[in-house]
Coordinates of C-alpha atoms and ligand atoms in Angstrom, one line a residue:
M1 CA 0.0 0.0 0.0
R2 CA 1.1 3.6 -0.7
V3 CA 1.0 6.5 1.6
R4 CA -1.6 8.1 -0.7
E5 CA -3.9 5.1 -0.6
F6 CA -3.7 4.9 3.2
A7 CA -4.4 8.7 3.5
E8 CA -7.4 8.4 1.1
R9 CA -8.8 5.5 3.0
V10 CA -8.7 7.5 6.2
L11 CA -10.0 10.6 4.6
F12 CA -12.8 9.3 2.3
S13 CA -14.0 5.9 3.7
E14 CA -17.5 6.0 5.2
S15 CA -16.6 2.9 7.3
L16 CA -15.2 3.7 10.7
S17 CA -13.3 0.4 10.9
E18 CA -11.6 1.2 7.6
K19 CA -10.7 4.7 8.8
L20 CA -9.2 3.2 11.9
A21 CA -7.4 0.4 10.2
E22 CA -3.6 0.8 10.8
A23 CA -1.1 1.4 8.1
E24 CA 1.2 -1.5 7.2
P25 CA 4.7 -1.2 8.7
Q26 CA 6.2 0.0 5.4
L27 CA 4.3 2.2 3.0
D28 CA 5.7 3.1 -0.4
D29 CA 5.6 6.7 -1.3
D30 CA 6.6 6.7 -5.0
D31 CA 3.3 8.3 -6.1
P32 CA 2.1 11.0 -3.8
G33 CA -0.6 12.0 -6.4
P34 CA -2.2 15.3 -7.2
P35 CA -3.4 17.7 -4.5
V36 CA -6.9 17.0 -3.2
F37 CA -8.4 19.1 -0.5
P38 CA -12.0 18.0 0.3
E39 CA -14.4 20.2 2.3
R40 CA -15.7 17.2 4.3
P41 CA -14.2 13.9 5.3
G42 CA -16.0 10.7 4.5
R43 CA -17.8 9.4 7.6
P44 CA -20.6 6.9 8.4
P45 CA -24.0 8.7 8.6
Q46 CA -24.1 8.6 12.4
L47 CA -20.8 10.5 12.6
E48 CA -21.4 13.2 10.0
F49 CA -20.8 16.6 11.4
A50 CA -23.8 18.0 13.1
A51 CA -25.2 21.6 12.6
P52 CA -23.3 24.1 14.8
R53 CA -24.3 24.1 18.5
T54 CA -26.2 20.8 18.3
A55 CA -23.5 18.6 19.7
P56 CA -23.4 18.2 23.5
R57 CA -21.1 20.5 25.4
M58 CA -18.3 19.1 27.5
P59 CA -19.7 18.1 30.9
A60 CA -18.4 19.9 34.0
L61 CA -15.2 18.3 35.5
A62 CA -17.1 18.0 38.8
A63 CA -19.7 15.7 37.1
M64 CA -17.1 13.1 36.2
G65 CA -18.2 10.9 39.1
Q66 CA -21.2 10.0 36.9
L67 CA -20.7 7.3 34.3
E68 CA -23.1 8.9 31.9
Q69 CA -21.3 12.2 32.0
R70 CA -17.9 10.5 31.5
S71 CA -19.3 8.7 28.5
I72 CA -20.3 12.0 26.9
A73 CA -16.8 13.4 27.6
H74 CA -15.2 10.4 26.0
H75 CA -17.6 10.7 23.0
I76 CA -16.5 14.3 22.4
M77 CA -12.9 13.3 22.8
A78 CA -13.2 10.4 20.4
N79 CA -14.5 12.9 17.8
H80 CA -11.5 15.1 18.5
E81 CA -9.1 12.2 17.9
L82 CA -10.9 11.2 14.7
Q83 CA -10.8 14.8 13.4
A84 CA -7.1 15.0 14.1
L85 CA -6.6 11.8 12.2
E86 CA -8.7 13.1 9.3
V87 CA -6.8 16.5 9.2
M88 CA -3.5 14.6 9.0
A89 CA -4.8 12.6 6.1
L90 CA -6.0 15.8 4.5
V91 CA -2.5 17.2 4.8
L92 CA -1.0 14.2 3.1
C93 CA -3.5 14.4 0.2
G94 CA -3.6 18.2 0.0
F95 CA 0.2 18.9 0.1
P96 CA 1.7 15.9 -1.8
D97 CA 5.0 17.7 -2.3
A98 CA 5.8 17.6 1.4
P99 CA 9.2 16.0 2.2
A100 CA 9.2 12.2 2.2
D101 CA 10.4 12.1 5.9
F102 CA 7.5 14.3 6.9
R103 CA 5.0 12.0 5.2
Q104 CA 6.5 8.9 6.9
G105 CA 6.6 10.7 10.3
M106 CA 2.9 11.7 9.8
I107 CA 2.0 8.0 9.3
E108 CA 3.4 7.2 12.7
V109 CA 1.5 10.0 14.3
M110 CA -1.7 8.8 12.6
R111 CA -1.1 5.3 14.1
D112 CA -1.4 7.0 17.5
E113 CA -4.5 9.0 16.6
Q114 CA -6.2 5.8 15.4
R115 CA -5.3 4.1 18.6
H116 CA -6.5 7.1 20.6
T117 CA -9.8 7.1 18.8
R118 CA -10.3 3.4 19.6
M119 CA -9.3 3.9 23.3
Q120 CA -11.9 6.7 23.6
M121 CA -14.5 4.6 21.8
E122 CA -14.0 1.8 24.4
R123 CA -14.6 4.3 27.2
V124 CA -17.7 5.6 25.4
A125 CA -18.9 2.0 25.3
A126 CA -18.2 1.4 29.0
G127 CA -20.9 4.0 29.6
G128 CA -23.5 2.0 27.6
I129 CA -23.5 4.1 24.4
V130 CA -21.7 3.8 21.1
F131 CA -19.5 6.3 19.3
G132 CA -22.0 8.0 16.9
D133 CA -25.0 7.9 19.3
L134 CA -24.5 11.6 20.0
P135 CA -24.2 14.5 17.5
V136 CA -20.5 15.5 16.8
N137 CA -19.0 18.9 16.0
S138 CA -16.5 19.8 13.2
Y139 CA -14.4 22.3 15.2
I140 CA -11.0 21.0 14.5
W141 CA -11.7 19.9 10.9
T142 CA -13.2 23.3 10.1
K143 CA -10.0 25.1 11.2
S144 CA -8.0 22.9 8.8
Q145 CA -9.9 24.3 5.8
K146 CA -7.8 27.5 6.1
F147 CA -4.5 25.7 5.8
T148 CA -2.6 26.7 2.6
C149 CA 0.8 25.1 3.3
L150 CA 2.6 22.7 5.7
L151 CA 3.6 25.5 8.1
D152 CA -0.1 26.4 8.5
Y153 CA -0.7 22.8 9.5
L154 CA 2.3 22.7 11.9
A155 CA 1.3 25.9 13.6
G156 CA -2.4 25.2 13.6
L157 CA -2.7 21.5 14.7
P158 CA 0.4 20.1 16.5
L159 CA 1.4 23.5 18.0
I160 CA -2.2 24.5 18.9
F161 CA -4.6 21.6 19.4
E162 CA -2.0 19.0 20.4
M163 CA -0.1 21.4 22.6
A164 CA -3.3 22.4 24.4
N165 CA -4.0 18.7 24.9
L166 CA -0.8 18.4 26.9
D167 CA -2.9 20.4 29.5
H168 CA -6.4 19.1 28.8
S169 CA -5.4 15.4 28.9
L170 CA -4.0 15.7 32.5
V171 CA -7.0 17.8 33.7
F172 CA -9.3 15.1 32.5
A173 CA -7.0 12.3 33.9
E174 CA -7.4 13.9 37.3
A175 CA -11.1 14.5 36.9
F176 CA -11.7 10.8 35.9
Q177 CA -9.5 9.6 38.8
R178 CA -11.5 11.8 41.3
G179 CA -14.6 10.4 39.8
G180 CA -13.4 6.8 40.5
D181 CA -12.6 5.9 36.9
N182 CA -9.0 4.6 36.9
Q183 CA -9.3 3.2 33.3
G184 CA -10.5 6.5 31.9
A185 CA -7.6 8.3 33.8
A186 CA -5.1 5.8 32.3
V187 CA -6.3 6.5 28.8
M188 CA -5.8 10.2 29.3
R189 CA -2.3 9.7 30.6
T190 CA -1.4 7.5 27.6
I191 CA -2.7 10.2 25.3
H192 CA -0.7 12.9 27.2
S193 CA 2.6 11.1 26.8
D194 CA 1.9 10.4 23.1
E195 CA 1.0 14.0 22.6
I196 CA 4.5 15.1 23.8
E197 CA 5.9 13.3 20.7
H198 CA 3.3 14.8 18.4
V199 CA 4.2 18.3 19.6
R200 CA 7.8 17.4 19.1
F201 CA 7.0 16.4 15.5
G202 CA 5.3 19.8 15.1
I203 CA 8.1 22.0 16.4
E204 CA 10.9 20.0 14.7
W205 CA 9.3 20.2 11.3
L206 CA 8.4 23.9 11.8
R207 CA 12.2 24.5 12.4
K208 CA 13.1 22.6 9.2
L209 CA 10.6 24.4 7.0
K210 CA 10.6 27.9 8.4
P211 CA 12.3 30.7 6.4
P212 CA 16.0 31.1 7.3
G213 CA 16.6 33.5 10.2
Q214 CA 13.0 33.6 11.3
S215 CA 12.3 32.6 14.9
D216 CA 10.1 29.7 15.9
W217 CA 7.6 32.2 17.4
D218 CA 7.4 34.4 14.4
T219 CA 6.9 31.5 12.1
F220 CA 4.2 30.0 14.4
T221 CA 2.2 33.3 14.7
T222 CA 2.5 34.1 11.0
H223 CA 0.9 30.8 10.1
L224 CA -2.1 31.0 12.6
H225 CA -5.5 31.9 11.1
W226 CA -7.8 34.0 13.4
P227 CA -9.6 33.1 15.6
I228 CA -6.9 30.6 16.3
R229 CA -4.2 32.4 18.3
P230 CA -1.4 31.5 20.7
A231 CA -3.6 31.4 23.8
K232 CA -5.5 28.5 22.2
A233 CA -2.3 26.4 22.7
R234 CA -3.0 26.0 26.5
G235 CA -5.6 24.4 28.7
G236 CA -6.6 24.6 32.4
V237 CA -3.4 23.7 34.1
F238 CA -0.2 24.7 32.3
Q239 CA 2.2 21.8 31.8
R240 CA 5.6 23.4 31.4
A241 CA 7.6 20.2 31.8
A242 CA 5.7 18.4 29.1
R243 CA 6.4 21.3 26.7
L244 CA 10.1 21.2 27.6
A245 CA 10.1 17.5 27.0
A246 CA 8.6 18.1 23.5
G247 CA 11.6 20.3 22.6
L248 CA 10.0 23.7 22.7
D249 CA 12.3 26.6 23.8
P250 CA 11.7 28.1 27.2
E251 CA 11.0 31.5 25.7
F252 CA 8.4 30.0 23.3
I253 CA 6.8 28.3 26.3
D254 CA 6.7 31.6 28.3
R255 CA 5.0 33.3 25.4
I256 CA 2.3 30.6 25.2
E257 CA 1.8 30.8 28.9
S258 CA 1.4 34.6 29.0
A259 CA -0.4 35.1 25.6
E260 CA -3.5 37.3 26.1
A261 CA -6.7 35.3 25.6
D262 CA -8.0 37.8 23.0
Q263 CA -4.9 38.4 20.9
Ligands
FE2_1 FE1 -4.5 11.9 19.8
FE2_2 FE1 -1.9 13.8 18.8

């Protein structure tokens, strides 16, 4: 199988099991194909993006002692994982002239996103519902529609959504633990440690692809599309050590931590 075929299966299949089927260990990449940039991913009918503001909101952290509320939280997070996976497939199909090493690295990240989706789905099912029983939003996917190049992707997904998830994942791990759900907490800690590597992938490729002499920060902010802004790269409890472990510079981390919420 080629990288392009794998990416198209993730992007266009209407079967969830096909979208979550792992890539083979070695994928050929001799034919990246023409650029294709669809407005919507293929999804089974029950997981098609719902109209704005019809998907359930994230339950309060204090409600995570209730199985039903945890299941809703996992349902929302399964959809986040699936969207991240689909956006990565979109980047492989939309920017086929990306460096070969970038494309192979992306396949490895996608393996993790597929596994994360499945782990979240299992926790949804533990609450007695199935992934697709609730309406799902298109928040992360919609933001990807503004990407015009790889640097837009690197700034907008690994260095915003995945970086913010370094914080969110541990907030939820603690909330699930307090609510008595050790397995849900363990899932969130696994995602947290994988996310460190995904942020590393983002910053290392941003450094390789940025214009000579431009700082990481200036490249990052130049490639964000409003309303995405630096403050979106953090969550409830700021995890400095995880950002250092991902290879971000202390100054970059300081600027994320102190970024004004409305700028
Ligand atoms: Fe993930
Ligand atoms: Fe990730």
